[in-house]
Amino acid sequence: TALALVFAGVGALNPLKARRSVAKYSDKAVPADATTKALEAAIQAPNHFLSEPWRFYTAGPETKAKLCGLNEEKRKAAEGVPEWLVVTCASEHDLSEKLGLEDHAATACAVQNFMLSLASEGIASKWMTGALGAPPEAVLECVGAGRGEKLMGAIWYGYPAKDLAEDAKAPPRKKGLDGVLTACP
């Protein structure tokens, strides 16, 4: 594909192939510039009327400790995550309305851009939506999210315990392309 050629030309991993949810990380620190670059990629996501509905919260040590304390059963796994980014959607529209849905979709695109940028640097990630086992309001409170913001999830990221690879086995798709594509006349 054209995208693969672009990444092959710069000698980088193809992030579309390399990005997989990773829960085990090494102790190697993620450079601040890699996070900044990924956030810059995130805000390039398409968004209707340039609404820029995404909000990002990086978690310093105090905030990370609060987030890890939200679920004692998952504390150990959460404490092993080097970096956290909490993402919210700040839409002036109800998320069940057309423009609210567009803002929600734009924020999801921003998350994907963030994760693909990290993957291009060999940095692994995992998008946690409900798997933290904590009420969204508790997560929002930990980061001091603004009124009306909706939790999109927490992104765990760091250098993986096992290097990312373009030939990583993707989970099999249940429906496959034939199960989701309709060719209209």
PDB file of N, CA and C in Angstrom, residues 102-156:
ATOM      1  N   GLU A 102     -20.532  13.369  15.864  1.00  0.00           N
ATOM      2  CA  GLU A 102     -19.356  13.752  15.086  1.00  0.00           C
ATOM      3  C   GLU A 102     -18.191  14.120  16.004  1.00  0.00           C
ATOM      4  N   ASP A 103     -18.479  14.819  17.107  1.00  0.00           N
ATOM      5  CA  ASP A 103     -17.415  15.155  18.055  1.00  0.00           C
ATOM      6  C   ASP A 103     -16.843  13.895  18.710  1.00  0.00           C
ATOM      7  N   HIS A 104     -17.718  12.955  19.045  1.00  0.00           N
ATOM      8  CA  HIS A 104     -17.275  11.686  19.631  1.00  0.00           C
ATOM      9  C   HIS A 104     -16.377  10.940  18.647  1.00  0.00           C
ATOM     10  N   ALA A 105     -16.803  10.877  17.374  1.00  0.00           N
ATOM     11  CA  ALA A 105     -16.014  10.193  16.348  1.00  0.00           C
ATOM     12  C   ALA A 105     -14.677  10.890  16.133  1.00  0.00           C
ATOM     13  N   ALA A 106     -14.672  12.212  16.133  1.00  0.00           N
ATOM     14  CA  ALA A 106     -13.424  12.955  15.955  1.00  0.00           C
ATOM     15  C   ALA A 106     -12.448  12.664  17.091  1.00  0.00           C
ATOM     16  N   THR A 107     -12.972  12.567  18.303  1.00  0.00           N
ATOM     17  CA  THR A 107     -12.105  12.269  19.447  1.00  0.00           C
ATOM     18  C   THR A 107     -11.547  10.858  19.336  1.00  0.00           C
ATOM     19  N   ALA A 108     -12.356   9.920  18.868  1.00  0.00           N
ATOM     20  CA  ALA A 108     -11.861   8.559  18.649  1.00  0.00           C
ATOM     21  C   ALA A 108     -10.758   8.554  17.590  1.00  0.00           C
ATOM     22  N   CYS A 109     -10.931   9.341  16.534  1.00  0.00           N
ATOM     23  CA  CYS A 109      -9.873   9.455  15.517  1.00  0.00           C
ATOM     24  C   CYS A 109      -8.597  10.030  16.127  1.00  0.00           C
ATOM     25  N   ALA A 110      -8.734  11.001  17.011  1.00  0.00           N
ATOM     26  CA  ALA A 110      -7.563  11.592  17.669  1.00  0.00           C
ATOM     27  C   ALA A 110      -6.825  10.543  18.498  1.00  0.00           C
ATOM     28  N   VAL A 111      -7.582   9.692  19.192  1.00  0.00           N
ATOM     29  CA  VAL A 111      -6.958   8.621  19.985  1.00  0.00           C
ATOM     30  C   VAL A 111      -6.179   7.683  19.064  1.00  0.00           C
ATOM     31  N   GLN A 112      -6.785   7.290  17.958  1.00  0.00           N
ATOM     32  CA  GLN A 112      -6.103   6.397  17.021  1.00  0.00           C
ATOM     33  C   GLN A 112      -4.832   7.063  16.473  1.00  0.00           C
ATOM     34  N   ASN A 113      -4.911   8.340  16.103  1.00  0.00           N
ATOM     35  CA  ASN A 113      -3.718   9.044  15.622  1.00  0.00           C
ATOM     36  C   ASN A 113      -2.619   9.039  16.682  1.00  0.00           C
ATOM     37  N   PHE A 114      -2.989   9.289  17.935  1.00  0.00           N
ATOM     38  CA  PHE A 114      -2.028   9.286  19.046  1.00  0.00           C
ATOM     39  C   PHE A 114      -1.329   7.931  19.130  1.00  0.00           C
ATOM     40  N   MET A 115      -2.118   6.868  19.094  1.00  0.00           N
ATOM     41  CA  MET A 115      -1.566   5.530  19.243  1.00  0.00           C
ATOM     42  C   MET A 115      -0.724   5.113  18.044  1.00  0.00           C
ATOM     43  N   LEU A 116      -1.133   5.499  16.833  1.00  0.00           N
ATOM     44  CA  LEU A 116      -0.346   5.181  15.645  1.00  0.00           C
ATOM     45  C   LEU A 116       0.986   5.925  15.649  1.00  0.00           C
ATOM     46  N   SER A 117       0.973   7.170  16.105  1.00  0.00           N
ATOM     47  CA  SER A 117       2.225   7.917  16.202  1.00  0.00           C
ATOM     48  C   SER A 117       3.178   7.242  17.183  1.00  0.00           C
ATOM     49  N   LEU A 118       2.654   6.828  18.321  1.00  0.00           N
ATOM     50  CA  LEU A 118       3.496   6.111  19.287  1.00  0.00           C
ATOM     51  C   LEU A 118       4.062   4.842  18.665  1.00  0.00           C
ATOM     52  N   ALA A 119       3.208   4.074  17.980  1.00  0.00           N
ATOM     53  CA  ALA A 119       3.646   2.811  17.371  1.00  0.00           C
ATOM     54  C   ALA A 119       4.765   3.048  16.362  1.00  0.00           C
ATOM     55  N   SER A 120       4.706   4.169  15.643  1.00  0.00           N
ATOM     56  CA  SER A 120       5.756   4.457  14.660  1.00  0.00           C
ATOM     57  C   SER A 120       7.109   4.680  15.328  1.00  0.00           C
ATOM     58  N   GLU A 121       7.085   4.963  16.630  1.00  0.00           N
ATOM     59  CA  GLU A 121       8.310   5.162  17.415  1.00  0.00           C
ATOM     60  C   GLU A 121       8.683   3.909  18.218  1.00  0.00           C
ATOM     61  N   GLY A 122       7.929   2.819  18.015  1.00  0.00           N
ATOM     62  CA  GLY A 122       8.191   1.588  18.759  1.00  0.00           C
ATOM     63  C   GLY A 122       7.617   1.606  20.164  1.00  0.00           C
ATOM     64  N   ILE A 123       6.697   2.540  20.420  1.00  0.00           N
ATOM     65  CA  ILE A 123       6.078   2.678  21.738  1.00  0.00           C
ATOM     66  C   ILE A 123       4.704   2.018  21.686  1.00  0.00           C
ATOM     67  N   ALA A 124       4.441   1.149  22.630  1.00  0.00           N
ATOM     68  CA  ALA A 124       3.194   0.395  22.674  1.00  0.00           C
ATOM     69  C   ALA A 124       2.123   1.167  23.433  1.00  0.00           C
ATOM     70  N   SER A 125       0.870   0.765  23.218  1.00  0.00           N
ATOM     71  CA  SER A 125      -0.232   1.431  23.906  1.00  0.00           C
ATOM     72  C   SER A 125      -1.411   0.476  24.050  1.00  0.00           C
ATOM     73  N   LYS A 126      -2.327   0.893  24.895  1.00  0.00           N
ATOM     74  CA  LYS A 126      -3.580   0.161  25.083  1.00  0.00           C
ATOM     75  C   LYS A 126      -4.660   1.168  25.444  1.00  0.00           C
ATOM     76  N   TRP A 127      -5.750   1.154  24.706  1.00  0.00           N
ATOM     77  CA  TRP A 127      -6.865   2.064  24.939  1.00  0.00           C
ATOM     78  C   TRP A 127      -7.826   1.381  25.893  1.00  0.00           C
ATOM     79  N   MET A 128      -7.930   1.914  27.094  1.00  0.00           N
ATOM     80  CA  MET A 128      -8.794   1.356  28.130  1.00  0.00           C
ATOM     81  C   MET A 128     -10.071   2.201  28.204  1.00  0.00           C
ATOM     82  N   THR A 129     -11.199   1.622  27.837  1.00  0.00           N
ATOM     83  CA  THR A 129     -12.452   2.374  27.905  1.00  0.00           C
ATOM     84  C   THR A 129     -13.203   2.051  29.188  1.00  0.00           C
ATOM     85  N   GLY A 130     -13.488   0.797  29.423  1.00  0.00           N
ATOM     86  CA  GLY A 130     -14.184   0.426  30.649  1.00  0.00           C
ATOM     87  C   GLY A 130     -13.408  -0.570  31.474  1.00  0.00           C
ATOM     88  N   ALA A 131     -12.284  -1.018  30.937  1.00  0.00           N
ATOM     89  CA  ALA A 131     -11.534  -2.098  31.582  1.00  0.00           C
ATOM     90  C   ALA A 131     -10.835  -1.671  32.877  1.00  0.00           C
ATOM     91  N   LEU A 132     -10.831  -0.378  33.170  1.00  0.00           N
ATOM     92  CA  LEU A 132     -10.250   0.066  34.446  1.00  0.00           C
ATOM     93  C   LEU A 132     -11.115  -0.403  35.608  1.00  0.00           C
ATOM     94  N   GLY A 133     -12.377  -0.697  35.319  1.00  0.00           N
ATOM     95  CA  GLY A 133     -13.277  -1.145  36.372  1.00  0.00           C
ATOM     96  C   GLY A 133     -13.629  -0.051  37.353  1.00  0.00           C
ATOM     97  N   ALA A 134     -13.600   1.184  36.886  1.00  0.00           N
ATOM     98  CA  ALA A 134     -13.928   2.333  37.739  1.00  0.00           C
ATOM     99  C   ALA A 134     -14.985   3.174  37.028  1.00  0.00           C
ATOM    100  N   PRO A 135     -15.859   3.811  37.783  1.00  0.00           N
ATOM    101  CA  PRO A 135     -16.857   4.670  37.144  1.00  0.00           C
ATOM    102  C   PRO A 135     -16.174   5.813  36.382  1.00  0.00           C
ATOM    103  N   PRO A 136     -16.692   6.158  35.201  1.00  0.00           N
ATOM    104  CA  PRO A 136     -16.091   7.256  34.438  1.00  0.00           C
ATOM    105  C   PRO A 136     -15.959   8.543  35.251  1.00  0.00           C
ATOM    106  N   GLU A 137     -16.943   8.804  36.098  1.00  0.00           N
ATOM    107  CA  GLU A 137     -16.902  10.035  36.906  1.00  0.00           C
ATOM    108  C   GLU A 137     -15.682  10.060  37.819  1.00  0.00           C
ATOM    109  N   ALA A 138     -15.278   8.900  38.316  1.00  0.00           N
ATOM    110  CA  ALA A 138     -14.106   8.832  39.199  1.00  0.00           C
ATOM    111  C   ALA A 138     -12.829   9.138  38.426  1.00  0.00           C
ATOM    112  N   VAL A 139     -12.737   8.622  37.209  1.00  0.00           N
ATOM    113  CA  VAL A 139     -11.565   8.901  36.365  1.00  0.00           C
ATOM    114  C   VAL A 139     -11.521  10.391  36.039  1.00  0.00           C
ATOM    115  N   LEU A 140     -12.657  10.958  35.658  1.00  0.00           N
ATOM    116  CA  LEU A 140     -12.734  12.385  35.340  1.00  0.00           C
ATOM    117  C   LEU A 140     -12.323  13.240  36.532  1.00  0.00           C
ATOM    118  N   GLU A 141     -12.746  12.833  37.718  1.00  0.00           N
ATOM    119  CA  GLU A 141     -12.393  13.572  38.929  1.00  0.00           C
ATOM    120  C   GLU A 141     -10.882  13.525  39.184  1.00  0.00           C
ATOM    121  N   CYS A 142     -10.262  12.376  38.950  1.00  0.00           N
ATOM    122  CA  CYS A 142      -8.812  12.230  39.168  1.00  0.00           C
ATOM    123  C   CYS A 142      -8.008  13.232  38.342  1.00  0.00           C
ATOM    124  N   VAL A 143      -8.491  13.540  37.128  1.00  0.00           N
ATOM    125  CA  VAL A 143      -7.730  14.441  36.251  1.00  0.00           C
ATOM    126  C   VAL A 143      -8.262  15.874  36.274  1.00  0.00           C
ATOM    127  N   GLY A 144      -9.319  16.112  37.020  1.00  0.00           N
ATOM    128  CA  GLY A 144      -9.880  17.461  37.077  1.00  0.00           C
ATOM    129  C   GLY A 144     -10.525  17.878  35.766  1.00  0.00           C
ATOM    130  N   ALA A 145     -11.192  16.947  35.089  1.00  0.00           N
ATOM    131  CA  ALA A 145     -11.825  17.239  33.801  1.00  0.00           C
ATOM    132  C   ALA A 145     -12.897  18.308  33.955  1.00  0.00           C
ATOM    133  N   GLY A 146     -13.076  19.050  32.890  1.00  0.00           N
ATOM    134  CA  GLY A 146     -14.056  20.128  32.886  1.00  0.00           C
ATOM    135  C   GLY A 146     -15.487  19.621  32.902  1.00  0.00           C
ATOM    136  N   ARG A 147     -16.370  20.501  33.296  1.00  0.00           N
ATOM    137  CA  ARG A 147     -17.794  20.166  33.377  1.00  0.00           C
ATOM    138  C   ARG A 147     -18.318  19.758  31.996  1.00  0.00           C
ATOM    139  N   GLY A 148     -19.050  18.669  31.968  1.00  0.00           N
ATOM    140  CA  GLY A 148     -19.654  18.210  30.731  1.00  0.00           C
ATOM    141  C   GLY A 148     -18.762  17.327  29.868  1.00  0.00           C
ATOM    142  N   GLU A 149     -17.500  17.192  30.218  1.00  0.00           N
ATOM    143  CA  GLU A 149     -16.629  16.325  29.432  1.00  0.00           C
ATOM    144  C   GLU A 149     -17.012  14.869  29.652  1.00  0.00           C
ATOM    145  N   LYS A 150     -16.925  14.089  28.582  1.00  0.00           N
ATOM    146  CA  LYS A 150     -17.244  12.658  28.636  1.00  0.00           C
ATOM    147  C   LYS A 150     -15.962  11.861  28.463  1.00  0.00           C
ATOM    148  N   LEU A 151     -15.800  10.849  29.277  1.00  0.00           N
ATOM    149  CA  LEU A 151     -14.602  10.017  29.220  1.00  0.00           C
ATOM    150  C   LEU A 151     -14.583   9.183  27.944  1.00  0.00           C
ATOM    151  N   MET A 152     -13.498   9.287  27.194  1.00  0.00           N
ATOM    152  CA  MET A 152     -13.273   8.436  26.024  1.00  0.00           C
ATOM    153  C   MET A 152     -12.388   7.250  26.396  1.00  0.00           C
ATOM    154  N   GLY A 153     -11.603   7.421  27.444  1.00  0.00           N
ATOM    155  CA  GLY A 153     -10.771   6.321  27.909  1.00  0.00           C
ATOM    156  C   GLY A 153      -9.441   6.787  28.443  1.00  0.00           C
ATOM    157  N   ALA A 154      -8.719   5.822  28.958  1.00  0.00           N
ATOM    158  CA  ALA A 154      -7.345   6.050  29.410  1.00  0.00           C
ATOM    159  C   ALA A 154      -6.440   5.280  28.456  1.00  0.00           C
ATOM    160  N   ILE A 155      -5.412   5.941  27.985  1.00  0.00           N
ATOM    161  CA  ILE A 155      -4.444   5.298  27.104  1.00  0.00           C
ATOM    162  C   ILE A 155      -3.225   4.962  27.942  1.00  0.00           C
ATOM    163  N   TRP A 156      -2.934   3.679  28.041  1.00  0.00           N
ATOM    164  CA  TRP A 156      -1.696   3.233  28.674  1.00  0.00           C
ATOM    165  C   TRP A 156      -0.644   3.203  27.585  1.00  0.00           C
TER     166      TRP A 156
END
